[in-house]
């Protein structure tokens, strides 16, 4: 008889179903644990302890459905991720109790008169034996299933079901059953399953049924086995005797017991040959877990045993401490139940091809700064571009981005942003002193402009100015502000506050008559721009090796950013992104430090991108310390030095060294934050490739197609090339 639901009842938020086999069942969808979780051994230990608390009368059925999906919405990479595809691993736990057949028959007769009352009594009694705490205590966030959810784990009676040629035929689908018939002779762990399952062809269902024995029965069986082994006189008997004695010790002293385990895969395909071929492939792939076998004789019985309320077909026994090795609660990725996407989330693949979102504004972060570290060609620039798009997808975020390579022009155009190109012979576009008449006259205003002037007045080899010089700068600014300038600018400041300004000759280089006279002249472009993405391109002055002008330009940009962040918020969040700027960090470290301090205060973001960890460090002070979220592609120093700079453990450094990069397919990056550690795979869609490529030949192709079709936008050109 095929199982089906004959009744159900909801008690609070939990739905108990009664099956026609006389079995009561309650199910939950639960989260899957990330196998890169730092506490994985503790979780395994807690799971073993929890299994020991299961009632002998309760059967537990764990089901994992793994399949490809192409439906991921409401984030910046929806189109890309949906075109690439990703894996969804859904995990379910069911508790089942077989009622006494005589009691069921009596209840069916009485139930003609008061069915719900009888089911309520049985359901409450059943729930009192169910240990859902097993999953709650492990942080697996069990979500009770509704009645309609149970139908996914029962036969579809609208389909014709038959058994032929060693497979189950259900409508147009052929279903093969692969069963674990012999445990591995070598050691296995709770990670053995997760380390091998990702190579399996999709889709598949994995079903593990657990039926615990009483400790008394386990001890009795072990004593019998011990006596039999002791009577033998060969090496096998001696080995069995030692194993049995070890197991008995655990039963007597630790309360261990046997658990009847049935481990099966359900492989459903369009044709019988395909189902069998994928079943044989699965057998080879999962060999590290034990010897699997394609059911051909007992196919129907094996299939039935994977369904709710059905007894196991051919279980084996394991001591409970080994049982977690067969339970699929670990994966090299993220469960669909806890993706926790927010508008600014950057969605990336994990090693199991599931997807996960990450954002500088992730819930649970203490502050919102991040850094990306990687040598050329590692993928850091692509990740930086992807992060920009993700942040820009959130309409409440304003982004200021700068670099010295001019590599974000195409990205800025595609996102509808505005680009400012710094050159010595044209206006820089922003007058830092203009904020005096736009902001409250408080210490924050003075601090922003003082830090700006420090940058201009610093000598060539000077990294930090003295406290005396800092005080003189602040005094000159305070004097100027107190005069109430009508149209504040650097010329007006020099003229009005000259007696109080230290190192006046250095500052005069930046006046309208100085060598850098264009640096702080406003442009109409700057006056009219309220764009959410502003890109400052320093590539031309960087190539001219004019470091002073570059640092002055950067300082003015940071004045504008801090002004908006402190005084012009308008309900927005702000993110400053600095790409490949080791020289700027060294020359403007004080401004970076001030900006990060203000960012912490107001909950904004700061993202720095560099090739090496040493580029983030100036005179012993490190921006890495202010970045709780670190994306690392490569190791650029001796292990101990790198660990000290980044706060990583030596085992993490080995993980980074083992990251994979497959040309044309994906690159991997290690991510650490205060929520944990994980490895992402950066997989690009064809359109993303053309959006991010920096190869000259690729750029030439884009320009060539735009020239061939007048009026074609860059976005349209890349769509053509992506076909």
XYZ file of C-alpha atoms in Angstrom:
723
model
C 0.000 0.000 0.000
C 1.378 3.388 -0.979
C 1.513 5.911 1.864
C -0.868 8.854 1.891
C -2.175 11.433 4.346
C -5.554 10.562 5.869
C -5.734 13.419 8.373
C -3.743 16.265 9.908
C -3.954 18.639 12.826
C -2.140 21.864 13.659
C -1.036 22.406 17.239
C 0.278 25.948 17.599
C 2.561 26.253 14.525
C 3.288 22.523 14.111
C 1.374 20.314 11.692
C 1.118 16.619 12.574
C -0.075 14.324 9.788
C -1.591 10.858 10.146
C -0.673 8.423 7.371
C -2.685 5.463 6.143
C 0.003 3.163 7.558
C -1.011 4.234 11.064
C 2.081 6.420 11.401
C 2.105 9.899 12.896
C 4.632 12.260 11.336
C 5.853 15.804 11.841
C 8.392 17.492 9.568
C 10.648 20.534 9.509
C 12.851 22.224 6.961
C 16.209 22.880 8.594
C 19.312 24.854 7.681
C 22.445 23.165 6.417
C 25.664 23.871 8.303
C 28.497 25.511 6.372
C 31.367 23.000 6.416
C 33.797 25.926 6.737
C 32.178 26.721 10.097
C 34.804 27.117 12.815
C 32.657 25.169 15.312
C 32.083 22.113 13.157
C 33.585 19.642 15.639
C 31.493 21.049 18.461
C 28.388 20.757 16.255
C 29.239 17.127 15.500
C 29.710 16.430 19.213
C 26.383 18.084 20.059
C 24.669 16.074 17.327
C 26.013 12.813 18.769
C 24.765 13.820 22.217
C 21.357 14.745 20.780
C 21.000 11.392 19.015
C 21.457 9.745 22.382
C 18.339 11.520 23.631
C 16.046 10.154 20.904
C 13.142 8.025 22.065
C 13.363 4.365 21.028
C 9.832 4.577 19.664
C 10.629 7.504 17.313
C 12.068 7.069 13.833
C 13.940 10.008 12.305
C 14.061 10.523 8.545
C 16.516 13.084 7.124
C 15.961 14.051 3.482
C 18.113 16.307 1.352
C 16.906 17.481 -2.051
C 19.674 18.843 -4.261
C 18.821 20.423 -7.616
C 19.836 23.145 -10.062
C 17.962 26.430 -9.918
C 17.769 29.445 -12.215
C 15.555 31.682 -10.131
C 17.318 34.191 -7.894
C 15.801 37.656 -7.726
C 16.045 41.055 -6.069
C 19.808 41.560 -6.153
C 22.318 43.193 -8.488
C 23.369 39.915 -10.174
C 19.931 38.371 -10.701
C 20.310 38.119 -14.489
C 23.875 36.810 -14.284
C 23.241 34.254 -11.548
C 20.070 33.030 -13.243
C 21.894 32.545 -16.550
C 24.746 30.656 -14.856
C 22.507 28.674 -12.529
C 23.188 27.558 -8.984
C 22.537 24.631 -6.668
C 19.880 24.555 -3.994
C 20.289 22.076 -1.136
C 17.092 21.769 0.888
C 17.248 19.730 4.086
C 14.257 18.259 5.909
C 13.856 16.303 9.136
C 10.845 14.127 9.917
C 9.924 12.433 13.184
C 7.717 9.352 12.781
C 5.909 7.093 15.253
C 4.199 3.856 14.287
C 1.064 3.340 16.315
C -0.145 -0.045 17.573
C -2.238 -1.588 14.716
C -4.969 -2.726 17.135
C -5.188 0.772 18.593
C -5.380 2.250 15.091
C -8.267 -0.022 14.138
C -10.208 0.822 17.287
C -9.589 4.527 16.702
C -10.766 4.280 13.116
C -14.093 2.889 14.375
C -14.395 5.486 17.136
C -13.204 8.127 14.743
C -16.446 7.879 12.848
C -17.949 9.831 15.713
C -15.133 12.046 17.047
C -12.068 11.877 14.778
C -10.413 15.221 15.660
C -10.513 14.606 19.407
C -8.721 11.271 19.021
C -6.075 12.794 16.692
C -5.456 15.685 19.092
C -4.761 13.278 21.953
C -2.400 11.167 19.862
C -0.669 14.215 18.349
C 0.002 15.792 21.742
C 1.382 12.530 23.062
C 3.531 12.175 19.927
C 4.896 15.736 20.171
C 5.937 15.118 23.770
C 8.352 12.463 22.453
C 9.696 14.492 19.534
C 13.120 16.042 20.146
C 13.100 19.052 17.820
C 15.605 20.559 20.263
C 18.167 18.429 18.431
C 18.101 20.938 15.586
C 17.325 24.100 17.551
C 20.359 23.564 19.798
C 22.558 23.139 16.727
C 21.367 26.466 15.310
C 19.606 24.780 12.375
C 16.482 26.948 12.764
C 13.821 24.272 12.132
C 10.787 25.590 10.232
C 7.625 23.487 10.685
C 6.119 22.211 7.440
C 2.529 22.822 6.375
C 0.244 19.954 5.283
C 0.778 20.675 1.584
C 4.570 20.460 2.058
C 4.347 16.776 3.051
C 3.041 15.857 -0.405
C 6.561 16.387 -1.817
C 7.669 13.286 0.121
C 4.746 11.020 -0.788
C 3.768 9.355 -4.097
C 1.951 11.386 -6.704
C -1.209 9.352 -7.288
C -1.933 11.233 -10.509
C 1.008 9.380 -12.109
C 1.070 5.796 -13.251
C 3.614 3.987 -11.071
C 5.197 0.694 -12.078
C 8.374 -1.337 -11.580
C 10.379 -2.526 -14.566
C 13.982 -3.195 -15.555
C 15.329 -2.414 -12.074
C 13.838 1.086 -11.896
C 10.576 2.646 -10.781
C 8.556 4.234 -13.579
C 6.575 7.272 -12.439
C 4.877 8.939 -15.356
C 7.654 9.894 -17.753
C 10.363 9.620 -15.089
C 12.655 6.657 -14.387
C 13.747 6.386 -10.750
C 16.808 4.428 -9.628
C 17.486 3.639 -5.959
C 21.080 3.472 -4.753
C 21.562 2.015 -1.273
C 24.534 1.964 1.092
C 24.963 -1.758 1.784
C 28.335 -1.834 3.504
C 30.039 0.795 5.627
C 33.521 2.035 4.791
C 36.362 0.081 6.382
C 38.434 3.248 6.666
C 37.714 6.214 8.913
C 34.947 8.612 7.899
C 33.798 11.880 9.417
C 30.837 14.222 9.397
C 32.483 15.964 6.402
C 32.922 12.866 4.223
C 29.491 13.276 2.652
C 29.870 17.016 1.959
C 33.349 16.535 0.488
C 32.040 14.152 -2.196
C 28.417 15.063 -2.926
C 29.235 18.183 -4.967
C 30.492 16.015 -7.836
C 27.117 14.265 -8.178
C 24.870 14.895 -11.170
C 21.720 16.836 -10.324
C 19.015 16.397 -9.258
C 19.054 13.760 -6.527
C 17.393 13.023 -3.211
C 19.338 11.586 -0.303
C 17.342 9.839 2.430
C 18.716 8.687 5.786
C 16.427 6.850 8.187
C 17.500 6.473 11.832
C 15.915 4.086 14.349
C 17.699 4.064 17.730
C 17.966 0.970 19.917
C 17.721 1.010 23.688
C 21.082 1.048 25.464
C 20.116 -2.206 27.221
C 19.525 -4.014 23.924
C 22.770 -2.633 22.500
C 24.744 -3.844 25.506
C 23.158 -7.301 25.242
C 24.057 -7.572 21.543
C 27.613 -6.446 22.172
C 28.113 -9.029 24.926
C 26.936 -11.766 22.564
C 29.306 -10.499 19.852
C 32.144 -10.333 22.372
C 31.624 -13.950 23.445
C 31.513 -15.118 19.832
C 34.699 -13.206 18.953
C 36.496 -14.473 22.072
C 35.825 -18.057 20.953
C 37.634 -17.462 17.662
C 41.362 -17.990 17.274
C 42.265 -16.004 14.157
C 43.273 -12.365 13.557
C 39.801 -11.364 12.347
C 38.174 -12.672 15.514
C 40.773 -10.898 17.642
C 40.174 -7.627 15.819
C 36.380 -7.997 16.172
C 36.827 -8.722 19.863
C 38.812 -5.513 20.388
C 36.228 -3.447 18.469
C 33.397 -4.964 20.457
C 35.140 -4.281 23.757
C 35.702 -0.665 22.724
C 32.035 -0.295 21.797
C 30.938 -1.873 25.089
C 33.100 0.572 27.005
C 31.307 3.469 25.272
C 27.892 1.950 25.973
C 28.595 1.345 29.669
C 30.518 4.535 30.485
C 29.160 7.043 27.960
C 25.622 5.828 27.342
C 26.251 5.055 23.655
C 23.868 2.782 21.734
C 23.286 1.287 18.320
C 21.277 3.142 15.707
C 19.707 1.353 12.740
C 20.705 3.401 9.697
C 19.406 3.243 6.155
C 21.191 5.476 3.640
C 19.760 5.777 0.114
C 19.872 7.989 -2.956
C 16.878 8.516 -5.232
C 17.963 9.317 -8.800
C 15.153 10.468 -11.096
C 15.834 10.965 -14.824
C 13.967 11.197 -18.122
C 15.106 7.784 -19.363
C 16.004 4.442 -17.791
C 19.547 4.310 -19.290
C 20.249 7.815 -17.985
C 18.957 6.951 -14.512
C 21.133 3.833 -14.361
C 24.218 5.586 -15.722
C 23.955 8.399 -13.173
C 23.309 5.831 -10.446
C 26.563 4.026 -11.315
C 28.422 7.348 -11.414
C 27.039 8.112 -7.951
C 28.254 4.745 -6.632
C 31.828 5.576 -7.700
C 31.693 9.156 -6.429
C 30.361 8.250 -2.981
C 32.738 5.319 -2.468
C 34.569 7.100 0.394
C 31.351 6.822 2.468
C 31.032 3.058 1.863
C 29.873 0.526 -0.693
C 26.709 1.640 -2.493
C 24.608 -0.679 -4.629
C 22.016 -0.075 -7.347
C 18.856 -1.884 -6.255
C 17.598 -4.170 -9.028
C 15.772 -6.961 -7.192
C 14.220 -5.128 -4.252
C 13.740 -1.872 -6.123
C 10.105 -1.364 -5.180
C 10.676 -2.155 -1.492
C 13.729 0.130 -1.423
C 11.803 2.977 -3.058
C 8.911 2.588 -0.615
C 11.347 2.797 2.314
C 12.364 6.313 1.205
C 8.792 7.560 1.656
C 7.250 9.008 4.808
C 5.906 6.546 7.360
C 7.562 3.504 5.781
C 9.819 1.048 7.609
C 13.465 0.747 6.541
C 14.143 -1.869 3.864
C 17.711 -2.965 4.570
C 19.295 -0.945 7.416
C 22.687 -1.463 9.012
C 23.798 -0.781 12.571
C 26.236 1.876 13.717
C 27.251 3.057 17.147
C 25.679 6.502 17.569
C 28.974 8.428 17.500
C 29.483 7.381 13.859
C 25.922 8.162 12.725
C 26.552 11.904 11.983
C 28.827 10.785 9.138
C 25.722 9.668 7.231
C 23.542 12.690 8.025
C 23.767 15.403 5.309
C 23.729 18.478 7.533
C 27.052 19.850 6.268
C 27.799 21.438 2.889
C 30.491 23.619 1.309
C 28.059 26.491 1.022
C 24.963 28.220 2.296
C 21.462 26.918 2.983
C 18.600 28.640 1.129
C 16.995 29.240 4.535
C 19.655 31.680 5.690
C 20.819 33.638 2.660
C 19.608 36.845 4.354
C 19.933 39.002 1.246
C 19.654 42.771 1.561
C 19.507 45.265 -1.356
C 23.285 45.845 -1.295
C 24.178 42.129 -1.167
C 26.716 40.857 -3.664
C 25.592 37.318 -4.511
C 28.435 34.877 -5.165
C 28.734 31.129 -5.615
C 30.192 28.827 -2.984
C 32.174 25.662 -3.659
C 29.026 23.514 -3.646
C 27.631 25.921 -6.286
C 25.024 27.282 -3.893
C 24.833 31.065 -3.613
C 25.368 33.455 -0.736
C 25.089 37.200 -0.338
C 27.691 39.444 1.225
C 27.607 43.192 1.843
C 29.639 45.727 3.820
C 26.318 46.392 5.570
C 25.682 42.763 6.488
C 23.590 42.227 9.599
C 25.844 41.270 12.486
C 28.786 43.469 11.492
C 30.207 45.841 14.097
C 31.433 48.260 11.441
C 31.105 48.492 7.689
C 34.592 48.663 6.220
C 36.054 46.046 3.901
C 39.260 45.412 2.026
C 40.123 43.344 -1.053
C 43.678 42.022 -1.341
C 45.184 40.227 -4.334
C 48.064 40.284 -6.756
C 47.462 41.275 -10.413
C 45.335 38.765 -12.278
C 43.885 37.246 -9.112
C 40.378 38.619 -9.612
C 40.358 41.463 -7.094
C 39.389 44.151 -9.630
C 36.483 42.045 -10.867
C 35.314 41.547 -7.282
C 35.640 45.294 -6.657
C 33.496 46.024 -9.727
C 30.905 43.484 -8.666
C 30.773 45.021 -5.199
C 30.278 48.479 -6.722
C 27.287 47.228 -8.709
C 25.825 45.536 -5.661
C 26.115 48.708 -3.579
C 24.706 50.809 -6.408
C 21.720 48.435 -6.631
C 20.660 49.773 -3.221
C 19.145 53.156 -4.070
C 19.823 54.476 -0.572
C 23.614 54.273 -1.072
C 25.917 56.943 -2.539
C 29.317 55.801 -3.773
C 32.550 57.737 -4.195
C 35.144 55.692 -6.069
C 38.683 56.507 -7.090
C 41.649 54.782 -8.637
C 44.929 55.522 -10.384
C 44.468 53.138 -13.307
C 41.430 54.586 -15.048
C 39.854 51.146 -15.086
C 36.330 52.071 -13.977
C 35.271 54.355 -16.833
C 33.186 51.697 -18.575
C 31.563 50.618 -15.323
C 30.679 54.209 -14.403
C 29.103 54.809 -17.801
C 27.053 51.625 -17.606
C 25.730 52.478 -14.143
C 24.882 56.029 -15.173
C 27.494 57.519 -12.854
C 29.658 60.573 -13.417
C 33.425 60.582 -13.946
C 35.873 63.264 -12.865
C 39.291 63.131 -14.460
C 42.095 64.917 -12.633
C 44.700 66.672 -14.750
C 46.970 69.570 -13.884
C 45.725 71.739 -16.743
C 41.996 71.793 -15.941
C 39.862 72.500 -12.858
C 39.750 69.720 -10.266
C 36.042 70.375 -9.853
C 35.626 70.796 -6.086
C 36.394 73.706 -3.753
C 36.973 72.173 -0.283
C 36.480 75.523 1.503
C 32.937 75.791 0.085
C 31.676 73.485 2.846
C 32.199 76.303 5.384
C 28.923 77.932 4.303
C 27.123 74.598 3.973
C 27.828 72.972 7.326
C 27.444 73.812 11.014
C 30.527 75.536 12.397
C 31.570 72.785 14.778
C 34.619 70.671 15.530
C 33.773 68.169 12.763
C 34.008 70.949 10.160
C 37.349 72.126 11.546
C 38.678 68.564 11.708
C 37.796 67.827 8.078
C 39.463 70.993 6.742
C 42.428 70.673 9.118
C 43.129 67.150 7.877
C 42.837 68.438 4.316
C 45.415 71.197 4.979
C 47.739 68.752 6.742
C 47.942 66.836 3.471
C 48.934 69.985 1.538
C 51.466 71.227 4.116
C 53.271 67.950 4.695
C 56.936 67.780 3.676
C 58.120 65.150 1.188
C 59.203 62.500 3.704
C 56.707 63.468 6.357
C 53.951 60.928 7.047
C 52.336 62.498 10.104
C 52.545 66.137 11.198
C 53.443 67.206 14.727
C 50.771 68.166 17.242
C 52.109 71.731 17.249
C 51.662 72.058 13.483
C 48.218 70.498 13.737
C 47.245 73.032 16.397
C 48.483 75.932 14.235
C 46.440 74.664 11.276
C 43.319 74.374 13.417
C 43.852 77.871 14.824
C 44.171 79.413 11.353
C 41.000 77.654 10.210
C 39.038 78.681 13.263
C 40.072 82.286 12.725
C 38.992 82.169 9.089
C 35.643 80.552 9.876
C 34.960 83.128 12.577
C 35.362 85.914 10.001
C 32.280 84.607 8.153
C 33.717 84.515 4.601
C 31.099 85.133 1.923
C 32.686 83.001 -0.816
C 35.288 80.858 0.949
C 38.108 79.435 -1.146
C 41.818 78.822 -0.793
C 42.814 82.305 -2.079
C 40.445 83.972 0.375
C 41.745 81.783 3.206
C 45.376 82.686 2.470
C 44.573 86.387 2.214
C 42.480 86.558 5.372
C 44.329 84.147 7.691
C 47.916 84.601 6.438
C 49.394 85.551 9.837
C 48.151 82.303 11.357
C 48.933 79.858 8.567
C 52.055 77.692 9.066
C 54.234 76.739 6.099
C 52.528 79.390 3.979
C 54.834 78.841 0.991
C 53.752 75.228 0.666
C 50.115 76.280 0.727
C 50.575 79.028 -1.879
C 51.444 76.387 -4.463
C 47.716 75.497 -4.352
C 46.425 79.058 -4.730
C 45.059 80.259 -8.088
C 48.488 81.670 -8.950
C 50.417 78.609 -7.796
C 51.630 75.616 -9.786
C 48.557 73.650 -8.737
C 46.133 76.498 -9.179
C 43.527 74.379 -10.978
C 43.279 71.775 -8.240
C 40.422 73.306 -6.227
C 38.543 75.302 -8.824
C 34.891 74.341 -9.079
C 33.460 73.133 -12.375
C 29.897 73.287 -13.637
C 29.947 69.490 -13.706
C 30.585 69.375 -9.948
C 28.029 72.051 -9.121
C 25.217 70.270 -10.938
C 26.001 66.704 -9.953
C 23.907 64.845 -7.436
C 24.796 61.452 -8.910
C 24.841 58.400 -6.627
C 28.081 57.152 -8.220
C 31.001 59.532 -8.547
C 34.214 58.163 -9.997
C 37.443 60.136 -9.620
C 40.034 59.065 -12.162
C 43.627 59.894 -11.189
C 45.236 57.913 -13.996
C 46.695 60.880 -15.915
C 48.351 62.632 -12.998
C 49.556 59.311 -11.686
C 51.204 58.609 -15.023
C 52.791 62.071 -14.880
C 54.319 61.037 -11.557
C 53.029 64.212 -9.920
C 52.422 62.838 -6.451
C 51.781 66.211 -4.791
C 48.954 67.112 -7.145
C 47.517 63.621 -6.805
C 47.461 63.758 -3.014
C 45.895 67.213 -3.090
C 43.196 65.966 -5.433
C 42.557 62.959 -3.234
C 42.359 65.162 -0.157
C 39.720 67.356 -1.810
C 37.692 64.286 -2.753
C 37.815 63.097 0.850
C 36.661 66.525 2.061
C 33.622 66.207 -0.205
C 32.962 62.663 0.987
C 33.222 63.538 4.674
C 31.036 66.620 4.175
C 28.277 64.564 2.577
C 28.632 61.880 5.225
C 28.459 64.300 8.174
C 26.304 67.178 6.954
C 24.453 66.210 3.777
C 23.045 62.750 4.488
C 19.468 63.162 3.207
C 18.585 59.716 4.511
C 21.415 58.018 2.595
C 24.383 55.813 3.378
C 27.799 56.556 1.922
C 30.570 54.266 0.702
C 34.101 55.357 -0.202
C 35.978 52.928 -2.479
C 39.701 53.342 -3.092
C 41.252 51.044 -5.713
C 45.006 50.512 -6.100
C 46.092 53.530 -4.092
C 49.196 52.598 -2.034
C 50.755 56.014 -2.688
C 47.571 57.805 -1.666
C 47.268 55.766 1.504
C 50.808 56.716 2.469
C 50.398 60.404 1.678
C 46.845 60.741 3.029
C 46.751 58.199 5.825
C 45.406 60.736 8.312
C 42.455 61.441 6.022
C 41.780 57.740 5.537
C 41.933 57.288 9.310
C 39.561 60.221 9.923
C 37.127 58.984 7.281
C 37.002 55.485 8.760
C 36.393 56.998 12.206
C 33.472 59.042 10.844
C 32.171 56.007 8.966
C 32.005 54.020 12.190
C 30.152 56.875 13.835
C 27.459 57.118 11.169
C 27.239 53.531 9.903
C 28.706 54.132 6.445
C 31.183 52.054 4.448
C 34.842 52.220 3.398
C 36.271 49.751 0.865
C 39.971 49.629 0.033
C 41.497 47.511 -2.735
C 45.194 46.744 -2.988
C 47.703 44.251 -4.321
C 49.592 43.630 -1.087
C 48.936 43.875 2.633
C 51.919 46.225 3.018
C 50.041 48.819 0.925
C 47.535 49.190 3.772
C 50.168 49.909 6.428
C 51.900 53.231 7.156
C 54.416 53.710 9.967
C 53.009 50.752 11.879
C 49.411 51.916 11.507
C 47.184 49.641 9.441
C 43.914 50.156 7.611
C 43.471 46.387 7.788
C 42.703 46.672 11.490
C 39.728 48.879 10.621
C 38.361 46.395 8.067
C 36.419 43.598 9.774
C 35.559 42.162 6.357
C 38.556 40.968 4.320
C 38.498 39.347 0.878
C 41.890 37.738 0.207
C 43.017 36.176 -3.082
C 46.745 35.717 -2.495
C 49.382 35.571 0.227
C 52.020 38.272 -0.331
C 54.391 37.825 2.628
C 55.846 35.126 4.852
C 53.118 33.167 6.583
C 53.779 34.558 10.069
C 53.988 38.151 8.815
C 50.845 37.788 6.722
C 48.980 36.238 9.651
C 50.014 39.107 11.911
C 48.904 41.737 9.394
C 45.532 40.179 8.658
C 44.621 38.537 11.955
C 44.416 35.122 10.293
C 45.480 31.749 11.635
C 48.185 29.779 9.849
C 45.596 27.216 8.695
C 43.693 30.061 6.995
C 46.823 31.025 5.077
C 47.116 27.468 3.813
C 43.489 27.681 2.694
C 44.307 30.839 0.721
C 47.308 29.162 -0.893
C 45.052 26.296 -1.973
C 42.464 28.531 -3.631
C 41.652 27.471 -7.181
C 41.549 29.565 -10.320
C 40.345 27.974 -13.567
C 40.888 30.257 -16.552
C 37.605 31.120 -18.209
C 35.521 29.442 -15.475
C 36.047 30.843 -11.995
C 38.437 32.198 -9.411
C 38.220 31.685 -5.649
C 38.566 34.162 -2.800
C 38.823 33.660 0.949
C 36.527 35.855 3.029
C 36.821 36.480 6.754
C 34.587 38.685 8.889
C 33.291 38.651 12.452
C 30.622 36.122 11.374
C 33.119 33.479 10.240
C 35.265 32.332 7.325
C 34.252 31.037 3.914
C 35.431 30.527 0.336
C 33.592 32.114 -2.582
C 33.775 31.206 -6.243
C 33.573 34.146 -8.621
C 31.745 32.808 -11.663
C 30.939 35.336 -14.388
C 28.169 35.304 -16.956
C 29.205 36.197 -20.555
C 27.737 39.683 -20.117
C 29.675 40.192 -16.878
C 32.868 39.095 -18.605
C 32.519 41.820 -21.222
C 31.587 44.318 -18.523
C 34.697 43.689 -16.442
C 37.386 42.646 -18.924
C 40.506 44.760 -18.941
C 42.188 42.997 -21.877
C 43.112 45.365 -24.719
C 41.804 43.020 -27.408
C 38.436 42.799 -25.643
C 38.166 46.571 -25.284
C 39.000 46.907 -28.989
C 36.149 44.540 -29.869
C 33.701 46.641 -27.851
C 34.814 49.866 -29.544
C 34.811 48.189 -32.952
C 31.191 47.081 -32.716
C 30.139 50.516 -31.404
C 31.892 52.203 -34.331
C 30.261 49.806 -36.782
C 26.774 50.590 -35.472
C 26.399 54.347 -34.851
C 24.254 55.112 -31.832
C 24.844 51.716 -30.224
C 25.321 52.094 -26.448
C 28.115 50.339 -24.599
C 25.534 48.207 -22.804
C 24.014 47.120 -26.124
C 27.465 46.369 -27.554
C 28.286 44.059 -24.675
C 24.949 42.286 -24.977
C 25.775 41.588 -28.630
C 29.190 40.207 -27.731
C 27.647 38.060 -24.972
C 25.421 36.124 -27.363
